[in-house]
Short mmCIF file of C-alpha atoms in Angstrom, two decimals:
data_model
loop_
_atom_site.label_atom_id
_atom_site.label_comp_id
_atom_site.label_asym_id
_atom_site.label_seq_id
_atom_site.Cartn_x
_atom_site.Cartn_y
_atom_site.Cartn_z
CA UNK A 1 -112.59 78.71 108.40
CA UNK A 2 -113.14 77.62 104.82
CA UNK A 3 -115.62 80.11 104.38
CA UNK A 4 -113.47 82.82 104.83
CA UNK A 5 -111.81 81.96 101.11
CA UNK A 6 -113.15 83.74 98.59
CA UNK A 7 -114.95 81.80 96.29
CA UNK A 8 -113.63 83.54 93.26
CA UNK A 9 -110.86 86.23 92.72
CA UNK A 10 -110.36 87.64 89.58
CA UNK A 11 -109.13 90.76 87.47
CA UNK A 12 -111.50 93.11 87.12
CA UNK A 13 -111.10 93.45 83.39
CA UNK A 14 -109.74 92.14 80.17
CA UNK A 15 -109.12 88.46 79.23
CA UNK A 16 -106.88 86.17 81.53
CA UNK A 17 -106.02 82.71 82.58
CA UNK A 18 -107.92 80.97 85.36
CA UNK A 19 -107.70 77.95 87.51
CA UNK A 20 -109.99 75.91 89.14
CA UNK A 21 -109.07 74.77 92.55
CA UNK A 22 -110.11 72.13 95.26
CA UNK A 23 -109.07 72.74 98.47
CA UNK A 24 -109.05 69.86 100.98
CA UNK A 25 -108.46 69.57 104.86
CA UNK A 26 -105.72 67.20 105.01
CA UNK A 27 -107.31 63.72 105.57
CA UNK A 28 -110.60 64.40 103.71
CA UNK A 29 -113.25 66.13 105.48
CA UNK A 30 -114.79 69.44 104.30
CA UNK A 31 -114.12 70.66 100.25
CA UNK A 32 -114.93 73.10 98.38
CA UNK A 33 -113.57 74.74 95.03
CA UNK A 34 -112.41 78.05 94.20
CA UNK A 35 -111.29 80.24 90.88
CA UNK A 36 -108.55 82.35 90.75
CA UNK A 37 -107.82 84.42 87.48
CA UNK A 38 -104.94 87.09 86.42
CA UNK A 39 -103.30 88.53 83.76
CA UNK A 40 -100.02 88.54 85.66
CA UNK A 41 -100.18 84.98 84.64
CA UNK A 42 -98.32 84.17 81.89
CA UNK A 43 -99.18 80.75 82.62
CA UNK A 44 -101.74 78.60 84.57
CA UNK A 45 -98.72 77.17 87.02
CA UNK A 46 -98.13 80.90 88.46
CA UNK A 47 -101.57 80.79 89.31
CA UNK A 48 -101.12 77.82 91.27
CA UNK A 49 -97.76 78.37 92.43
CA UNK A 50 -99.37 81.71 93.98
CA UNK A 51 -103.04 80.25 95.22
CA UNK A 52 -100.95 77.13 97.23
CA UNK A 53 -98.80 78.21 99.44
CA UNK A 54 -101.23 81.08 100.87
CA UNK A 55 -104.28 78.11 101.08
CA UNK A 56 -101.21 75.87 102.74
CA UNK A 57 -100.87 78.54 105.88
CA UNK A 58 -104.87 78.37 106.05
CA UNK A 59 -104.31 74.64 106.67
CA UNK A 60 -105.47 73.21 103.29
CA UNK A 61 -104.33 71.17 100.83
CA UNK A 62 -104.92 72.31 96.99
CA UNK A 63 -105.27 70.45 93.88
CA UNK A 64 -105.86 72.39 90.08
CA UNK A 65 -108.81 70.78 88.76
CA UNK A 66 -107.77 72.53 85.52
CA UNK A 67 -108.10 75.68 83.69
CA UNK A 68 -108.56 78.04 80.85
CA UNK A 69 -109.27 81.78 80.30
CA UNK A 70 -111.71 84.52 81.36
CA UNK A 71 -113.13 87.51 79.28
CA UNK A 72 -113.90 90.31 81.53
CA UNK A 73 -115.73 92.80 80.84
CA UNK A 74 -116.89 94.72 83.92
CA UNK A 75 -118.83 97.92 81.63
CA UNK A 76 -121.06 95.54 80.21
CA UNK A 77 -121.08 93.15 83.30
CA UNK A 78 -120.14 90.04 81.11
CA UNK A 79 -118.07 87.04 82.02
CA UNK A 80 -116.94 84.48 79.11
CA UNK A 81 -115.36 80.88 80.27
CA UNK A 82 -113.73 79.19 77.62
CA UNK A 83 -110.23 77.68 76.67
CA UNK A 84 -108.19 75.04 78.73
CA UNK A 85 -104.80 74.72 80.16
CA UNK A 86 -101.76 73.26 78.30
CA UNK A 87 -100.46 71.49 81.46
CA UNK A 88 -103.65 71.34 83.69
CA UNK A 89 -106.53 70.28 81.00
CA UNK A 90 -109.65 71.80 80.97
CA UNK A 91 -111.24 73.14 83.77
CA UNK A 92 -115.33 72.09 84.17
CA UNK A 93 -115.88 75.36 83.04
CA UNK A 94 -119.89 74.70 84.00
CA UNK A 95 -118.83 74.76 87.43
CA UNK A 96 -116.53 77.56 87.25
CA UNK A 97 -120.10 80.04 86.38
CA UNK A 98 -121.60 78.80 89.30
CA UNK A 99 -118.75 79.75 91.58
CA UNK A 100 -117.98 83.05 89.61
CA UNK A 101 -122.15 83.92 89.91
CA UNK A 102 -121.78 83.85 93.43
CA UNK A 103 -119.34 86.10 93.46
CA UNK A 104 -120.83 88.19 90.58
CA UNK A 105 -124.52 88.23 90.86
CA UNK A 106 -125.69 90.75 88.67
CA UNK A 107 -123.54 89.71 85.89
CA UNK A 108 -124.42 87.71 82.55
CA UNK A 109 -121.91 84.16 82.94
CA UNK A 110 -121.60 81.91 80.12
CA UNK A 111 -118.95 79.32 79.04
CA UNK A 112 -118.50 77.37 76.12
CA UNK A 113 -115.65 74.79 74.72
CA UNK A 114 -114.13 77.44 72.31
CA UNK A 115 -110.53 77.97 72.19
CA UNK A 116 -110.32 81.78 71.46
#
């Protein structure tokens, strides 16, 4: 089931690229969209390239709604949204806090448009 995806998976510290993702059943029906973030990324495409194939065995179909980067900081329970992706375009980073508050509920989420 769809629900079983997390809503949000990322690094538990530092600052890192992120994608927002839609998955799809194939034919329409049901959607929802997910973050992933990691520094292992050294771009936003081995985000996807990861996230895809594992929602592709679940049955979906995935498209990157765009991205940009993540500040971490798990001591002072802060996430910062900001940035974009070179080849995927900025993520709505507005609705990337209110998948990532879901996921962390006592945090402080913001976003803004700034590049660093």
């Amino acid at each position: 089931a769809m629900a079983a995806v997390r809503d949000a998976e990322i690094d538990p510290e530092g600052t890192f690229k992120y994608i927002l993702v839609r998955l799809q059943r194939p034919g329409g029906g049901e959607q929802r969209d997910i973050v992933r973030g990691t520094k292992a990324a050294e771009f936003h495409n081995h985000i996807f390239e990861k996230v895809n194939p594992e929602m592709e065995k679940l049955g979906y179909e995935c498209k990157c709604l765009g991205g940009g980067k993540i500040e971490h900081n798990s001591k002072d329970k802060k996430i910062r949204v900001f940035g974009l992706s070179t080849g995927y375009g900025k993520a709505d980073h507005s609705v990337t806090v209110e998948i990532l508050k879901k996921e962390y509920t006592d945090y402080e989420i913001t976003w803004s448009d700034d590049k660093k």
